[in-house]
Short mmCIF file of C-alpha atoms in Angstrom, two decimals:
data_model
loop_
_atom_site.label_atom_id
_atom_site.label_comp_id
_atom_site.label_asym_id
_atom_site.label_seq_id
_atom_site.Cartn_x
_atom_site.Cartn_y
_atom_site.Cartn_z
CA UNK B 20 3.29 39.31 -15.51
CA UNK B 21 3.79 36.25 -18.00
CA UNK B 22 2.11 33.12 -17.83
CA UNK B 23 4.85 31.12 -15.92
CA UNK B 24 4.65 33.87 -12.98
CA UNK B 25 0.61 33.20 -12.61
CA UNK B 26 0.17 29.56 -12.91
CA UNK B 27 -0.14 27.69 -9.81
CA UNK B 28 2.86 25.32 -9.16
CA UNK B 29 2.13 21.71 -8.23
CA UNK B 30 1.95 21.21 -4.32
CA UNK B 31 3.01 18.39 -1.81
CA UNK B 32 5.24 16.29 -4.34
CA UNK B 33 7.89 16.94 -1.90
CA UNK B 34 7.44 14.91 1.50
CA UNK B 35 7.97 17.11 4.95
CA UNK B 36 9.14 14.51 7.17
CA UNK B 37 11.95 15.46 9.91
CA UNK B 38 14.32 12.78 10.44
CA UNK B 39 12.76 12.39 13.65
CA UNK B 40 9.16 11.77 12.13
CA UNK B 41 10.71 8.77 9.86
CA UNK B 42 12.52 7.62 13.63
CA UNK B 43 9.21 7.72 15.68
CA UNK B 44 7.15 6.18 12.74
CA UNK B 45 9.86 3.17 12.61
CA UNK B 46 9.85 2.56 16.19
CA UNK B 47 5.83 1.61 16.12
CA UNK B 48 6.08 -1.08 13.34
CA UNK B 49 7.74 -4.29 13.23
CA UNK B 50 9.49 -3.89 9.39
CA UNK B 51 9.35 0.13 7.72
CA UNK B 52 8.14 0.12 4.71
CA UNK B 53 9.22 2.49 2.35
CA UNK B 54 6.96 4.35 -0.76
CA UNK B 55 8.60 5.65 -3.64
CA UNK B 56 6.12 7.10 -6.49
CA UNK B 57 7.46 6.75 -10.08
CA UNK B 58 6.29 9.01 -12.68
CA UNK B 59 7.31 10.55 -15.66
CA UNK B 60 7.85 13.72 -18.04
CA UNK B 61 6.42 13.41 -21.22
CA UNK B 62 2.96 14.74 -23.24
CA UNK B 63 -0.52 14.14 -22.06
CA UNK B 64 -1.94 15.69 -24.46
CA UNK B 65 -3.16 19.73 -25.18
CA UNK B 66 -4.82 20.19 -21.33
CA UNK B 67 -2.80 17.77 -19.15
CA UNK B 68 0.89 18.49 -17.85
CA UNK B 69 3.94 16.84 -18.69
CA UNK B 70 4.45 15.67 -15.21
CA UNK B 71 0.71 14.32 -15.08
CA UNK B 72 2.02 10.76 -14.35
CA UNK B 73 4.40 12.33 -11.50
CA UNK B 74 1.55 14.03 -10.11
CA UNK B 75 -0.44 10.99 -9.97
CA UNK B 76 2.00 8.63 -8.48
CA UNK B 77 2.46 10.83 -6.27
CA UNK B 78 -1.39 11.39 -5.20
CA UNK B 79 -1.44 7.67 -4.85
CA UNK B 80 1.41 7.66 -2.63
CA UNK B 81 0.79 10.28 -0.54
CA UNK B 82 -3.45 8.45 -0.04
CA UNK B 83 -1.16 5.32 0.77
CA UNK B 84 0.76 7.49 3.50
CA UNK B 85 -2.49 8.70 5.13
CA UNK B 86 -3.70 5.11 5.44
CA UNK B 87 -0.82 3.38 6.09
CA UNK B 88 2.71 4.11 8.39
CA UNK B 89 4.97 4.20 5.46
CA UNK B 90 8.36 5.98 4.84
CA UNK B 91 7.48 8.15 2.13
CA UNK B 92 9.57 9.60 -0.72
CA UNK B 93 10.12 12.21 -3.03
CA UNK B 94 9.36 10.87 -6.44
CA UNK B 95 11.46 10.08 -9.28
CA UNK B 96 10.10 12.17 -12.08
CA UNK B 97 11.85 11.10 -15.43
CA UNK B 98 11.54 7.87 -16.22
CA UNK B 99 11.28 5.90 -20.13
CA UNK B 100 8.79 7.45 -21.83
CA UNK B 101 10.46 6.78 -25.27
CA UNK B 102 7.15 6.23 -27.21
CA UNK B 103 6.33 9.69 -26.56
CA UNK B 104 9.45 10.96 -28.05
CA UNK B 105 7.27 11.78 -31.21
CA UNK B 106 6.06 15.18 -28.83
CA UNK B 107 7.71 18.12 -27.55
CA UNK B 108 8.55 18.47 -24.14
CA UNK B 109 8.97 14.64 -23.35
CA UNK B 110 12.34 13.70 -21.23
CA UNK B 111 13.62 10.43 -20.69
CA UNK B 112 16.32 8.16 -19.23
CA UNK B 113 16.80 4.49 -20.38
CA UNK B 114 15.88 1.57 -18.48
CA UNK B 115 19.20 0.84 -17.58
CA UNK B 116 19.83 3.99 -16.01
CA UNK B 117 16.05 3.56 -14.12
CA UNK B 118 16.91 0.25 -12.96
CA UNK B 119 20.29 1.73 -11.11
CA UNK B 120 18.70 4.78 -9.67
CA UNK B 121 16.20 2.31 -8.11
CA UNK B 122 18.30 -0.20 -6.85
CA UNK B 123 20.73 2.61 -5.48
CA UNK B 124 17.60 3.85 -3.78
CA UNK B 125 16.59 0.67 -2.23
CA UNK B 126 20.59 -0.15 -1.25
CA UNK B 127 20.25 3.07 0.65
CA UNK B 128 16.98 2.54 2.66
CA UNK B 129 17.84 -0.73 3.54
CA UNK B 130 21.29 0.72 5.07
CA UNK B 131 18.97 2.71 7.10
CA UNK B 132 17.10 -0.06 8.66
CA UNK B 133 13.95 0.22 6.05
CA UNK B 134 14.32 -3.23 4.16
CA UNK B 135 10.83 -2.69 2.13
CA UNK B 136 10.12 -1.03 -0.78
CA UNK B 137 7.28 -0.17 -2.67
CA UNK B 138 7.58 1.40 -6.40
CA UNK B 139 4.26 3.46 -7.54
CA UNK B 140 4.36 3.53 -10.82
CA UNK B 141 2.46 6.44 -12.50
CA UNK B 142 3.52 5.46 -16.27
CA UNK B 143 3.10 2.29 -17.94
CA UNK B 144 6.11 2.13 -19.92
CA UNK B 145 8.41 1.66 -16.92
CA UNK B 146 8.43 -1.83 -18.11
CA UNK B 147 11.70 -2.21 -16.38
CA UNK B 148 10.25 -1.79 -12.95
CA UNK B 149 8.75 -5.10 -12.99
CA UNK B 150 11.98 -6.75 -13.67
CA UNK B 151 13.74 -4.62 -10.78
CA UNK B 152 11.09 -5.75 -8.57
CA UNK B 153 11.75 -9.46 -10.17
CA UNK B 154 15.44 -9.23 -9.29
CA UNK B 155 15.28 -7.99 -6.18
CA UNK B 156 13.54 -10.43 -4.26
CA UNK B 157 14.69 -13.10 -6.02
CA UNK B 158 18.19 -12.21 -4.21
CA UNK B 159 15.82 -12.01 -0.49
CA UNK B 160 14.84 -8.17 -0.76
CA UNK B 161 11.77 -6.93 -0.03
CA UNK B 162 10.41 -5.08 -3.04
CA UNK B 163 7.17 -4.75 -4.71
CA UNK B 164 5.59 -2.82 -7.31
CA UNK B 165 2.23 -1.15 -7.05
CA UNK B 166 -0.41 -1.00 -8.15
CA UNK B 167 -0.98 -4.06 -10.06
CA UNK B 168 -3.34 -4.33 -12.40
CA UNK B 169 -6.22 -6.14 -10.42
CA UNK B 170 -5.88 -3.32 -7.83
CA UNK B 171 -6.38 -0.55 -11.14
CA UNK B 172 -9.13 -2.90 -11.84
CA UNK B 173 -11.42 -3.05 -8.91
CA UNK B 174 -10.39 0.80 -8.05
CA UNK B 175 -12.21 1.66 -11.58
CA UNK B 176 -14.70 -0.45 -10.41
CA UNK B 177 -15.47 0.95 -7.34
CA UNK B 178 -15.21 4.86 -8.62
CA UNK B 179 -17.79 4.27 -11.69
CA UNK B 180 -15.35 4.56 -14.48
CA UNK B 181 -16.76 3.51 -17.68
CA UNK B 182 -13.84 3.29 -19.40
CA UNK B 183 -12.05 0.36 -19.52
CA UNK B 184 -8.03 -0.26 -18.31
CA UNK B 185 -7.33 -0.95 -22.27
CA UNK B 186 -9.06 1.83 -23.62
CA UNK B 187 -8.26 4.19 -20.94
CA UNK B 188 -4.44 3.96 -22.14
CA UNK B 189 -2.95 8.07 -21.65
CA UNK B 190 -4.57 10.77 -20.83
CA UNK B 191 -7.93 9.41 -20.26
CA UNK B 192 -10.39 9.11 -18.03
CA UNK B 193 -8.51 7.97 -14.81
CA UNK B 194 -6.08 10.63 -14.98
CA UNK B 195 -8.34 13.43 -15.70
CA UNK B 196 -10.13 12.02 -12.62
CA UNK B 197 -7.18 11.95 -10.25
CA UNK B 198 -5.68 15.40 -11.32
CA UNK B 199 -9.61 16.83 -11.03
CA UNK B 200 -9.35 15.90 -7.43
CA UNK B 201 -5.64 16.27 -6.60
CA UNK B 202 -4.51 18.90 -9.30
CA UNK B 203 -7.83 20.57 -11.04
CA UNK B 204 -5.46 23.93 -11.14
CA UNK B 205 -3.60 21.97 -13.46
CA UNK B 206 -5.88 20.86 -16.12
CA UNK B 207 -6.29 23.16 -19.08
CA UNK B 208 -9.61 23.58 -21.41
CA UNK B 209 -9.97 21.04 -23.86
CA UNK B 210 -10.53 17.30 -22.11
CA UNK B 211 -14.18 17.92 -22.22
CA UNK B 212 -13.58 17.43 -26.12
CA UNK B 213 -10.63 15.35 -26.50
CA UNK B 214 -11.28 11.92 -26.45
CA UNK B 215 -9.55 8.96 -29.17
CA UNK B 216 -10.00 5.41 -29.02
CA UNK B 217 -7.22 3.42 -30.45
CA UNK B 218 -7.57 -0.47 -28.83
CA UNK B 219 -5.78 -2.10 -31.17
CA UNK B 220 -2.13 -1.09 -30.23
CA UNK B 221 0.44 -3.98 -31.09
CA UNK B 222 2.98 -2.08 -32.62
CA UNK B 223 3.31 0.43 -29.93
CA UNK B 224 6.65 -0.17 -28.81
CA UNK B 225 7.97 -0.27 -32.50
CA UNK B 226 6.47 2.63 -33.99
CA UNK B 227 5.74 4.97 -31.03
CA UNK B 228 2.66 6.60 -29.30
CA UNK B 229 2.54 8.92 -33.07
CA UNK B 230 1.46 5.91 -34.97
CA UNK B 231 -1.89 5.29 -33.12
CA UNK B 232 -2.93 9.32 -32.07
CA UNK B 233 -2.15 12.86 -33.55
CA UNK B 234 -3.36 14.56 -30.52
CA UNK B 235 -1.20 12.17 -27.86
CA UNK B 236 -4.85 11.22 -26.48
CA UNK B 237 -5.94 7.90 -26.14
CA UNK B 238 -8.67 7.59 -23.79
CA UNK B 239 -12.40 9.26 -23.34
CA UNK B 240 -10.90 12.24 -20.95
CA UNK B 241 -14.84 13.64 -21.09
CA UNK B 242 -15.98 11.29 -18.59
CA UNK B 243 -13.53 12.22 -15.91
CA UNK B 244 -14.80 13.70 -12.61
CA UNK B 245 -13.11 14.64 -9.34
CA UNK B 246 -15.41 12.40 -7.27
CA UNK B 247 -13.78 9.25 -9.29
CA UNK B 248 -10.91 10.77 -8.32
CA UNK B 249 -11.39 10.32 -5.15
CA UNK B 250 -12.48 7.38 -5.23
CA UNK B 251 -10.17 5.84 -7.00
CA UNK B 252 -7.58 6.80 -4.93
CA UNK B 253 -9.46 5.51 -1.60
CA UNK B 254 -9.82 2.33 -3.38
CA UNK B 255 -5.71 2.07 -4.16
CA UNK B 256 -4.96 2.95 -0.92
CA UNK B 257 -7.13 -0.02 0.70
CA UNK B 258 -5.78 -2.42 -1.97
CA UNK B 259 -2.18 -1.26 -0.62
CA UNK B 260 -3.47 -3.29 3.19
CA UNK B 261 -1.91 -6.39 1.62
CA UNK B 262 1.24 -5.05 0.26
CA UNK B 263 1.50 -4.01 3.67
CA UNK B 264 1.10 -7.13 5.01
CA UNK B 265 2.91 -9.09 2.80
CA UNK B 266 6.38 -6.98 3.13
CA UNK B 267 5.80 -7.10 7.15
CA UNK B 268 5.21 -10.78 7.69
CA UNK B 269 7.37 -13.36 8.52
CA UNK B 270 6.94 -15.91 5.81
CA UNK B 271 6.34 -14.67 1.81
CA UNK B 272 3.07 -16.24 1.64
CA UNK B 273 0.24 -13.95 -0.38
CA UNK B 274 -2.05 -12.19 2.45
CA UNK B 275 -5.57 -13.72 1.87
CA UNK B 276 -4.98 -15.94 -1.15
CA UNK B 277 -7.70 -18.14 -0.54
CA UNK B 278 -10.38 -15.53 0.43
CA UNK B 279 -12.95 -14.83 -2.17
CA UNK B 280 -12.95 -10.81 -3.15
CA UNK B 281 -16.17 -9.04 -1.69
#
């Protein structure tokens, strides 16, 4: 039997919503909000997948659905991961042809009475998603893009990881973490062992992921766990309450702008 027959295959990227789940879950909220995970295909490294930042927008998402009554989506799994070009296996689209598939997307939900979306971005070079969102509701829709990076922030906070949001750049230790909890059939030997720092990044976009790591590691992968995992996901999907809230109000003011964090 060869190796593709016996490795496990990724589970509940796919949503199982009937038509009538998506009906009754409308009917008990005032505005649907939709969820729409954005990942990617492209190197992670010797021990995580290709799809790593599909599986983890995707782990967020679904954490958001559990919490929250949200319409959620299959994700979009290519996206511009151009910098990693330098690595085999890594597929993109340009961020033209991104910023059509979302707004198609988000044309088509709001013909079907949902007139929110939220993008959850699993890859950091989906720069264009920001300007989608931008666009968007400047012309009145209701879009927003998630998570941001205060909500990354206090979710590493509140899970322990040492690690900090610019060293923890790609293949690190918050997605080790996640895919330990969500995905640990997925992770091969090796992160124990793998970690690169490379802070100082400020040619990225000109000269490509290659310039600043041989291994396509940037991160300290070693000090992942499943329990931050967890945790960071539980953390994401209670910074998502005010995403909620501000897509559902009435007005566009900023749910709890002038409350001090806990």
């Amino acid at each position: 039997m060869s190796d593709a027959q016996t490795r496990p295959a990724a589970h509940s990227l796919v949503p199982a919503d009937t038509t009538e789940d998506v009906r009754t879950r409308g009917a008990g909220v005032s505005r649907q909000v939709a969820v729409l995970p954005v990942g990617s295909f492209e190197q992670h490294g010797p021990f995580l997948p290709l799809a790593t930042d599909t599986l983890v927008a995707c782990a967020i998402a679904r954490e958001i659905a559990a919490a929250h009554p949200v319409h959620l989506l299959p994700p979009v799994t290519i996206s511009c991961s151009h910098e990693h070009a330098g690595w085999p296996g890594t597929v993109s689209i340009s961020s033209v042809t991104l910023h059509a598939v979302i707004r198609d997307i988000a044309a088509s939900l709001r013909r079907s009475g949902v007139d929110s979306l939220v993008l959850v971005n699993g890859h950091g070079g989906n720069y264009v998603l920001g300007n989608v969102v931008q666009e968007s509701s400047a012309r009145g829709e209701r879009m927003a893009l998630f998570p941001a990076p205060e909500d990354w922030e206090a979710a590493r906070e509140r899970a322990g990881v040492e690690t900090s949001l610019l060293t923890d750049m790609h293949a690190g230790e918050i997605e080790t973490s996640i895919l330990l909890h969500a995905h640990p059939e997925l992770i091969r030997p090796g992160y124990e062992t793998s970690d690169f720092v490379a802070d100082d990044r400020r040619h990225l976009l000109t000269l490509g992921m290659s310039a600043y790591t041989d291994s396509g590691v940037i991160g300290r992968p070693s000090l992942g766990s499943a329990e931050k995992g967890k945790r960071l996901l539980a953390s994401l999907a209670d910074s998502f309450g005010a995403y909620v809230s501000l897509l559902t109000s009435a007005d566009d003011s900023v749910p709890g702008s002038g409350d001090a964090r806990e």
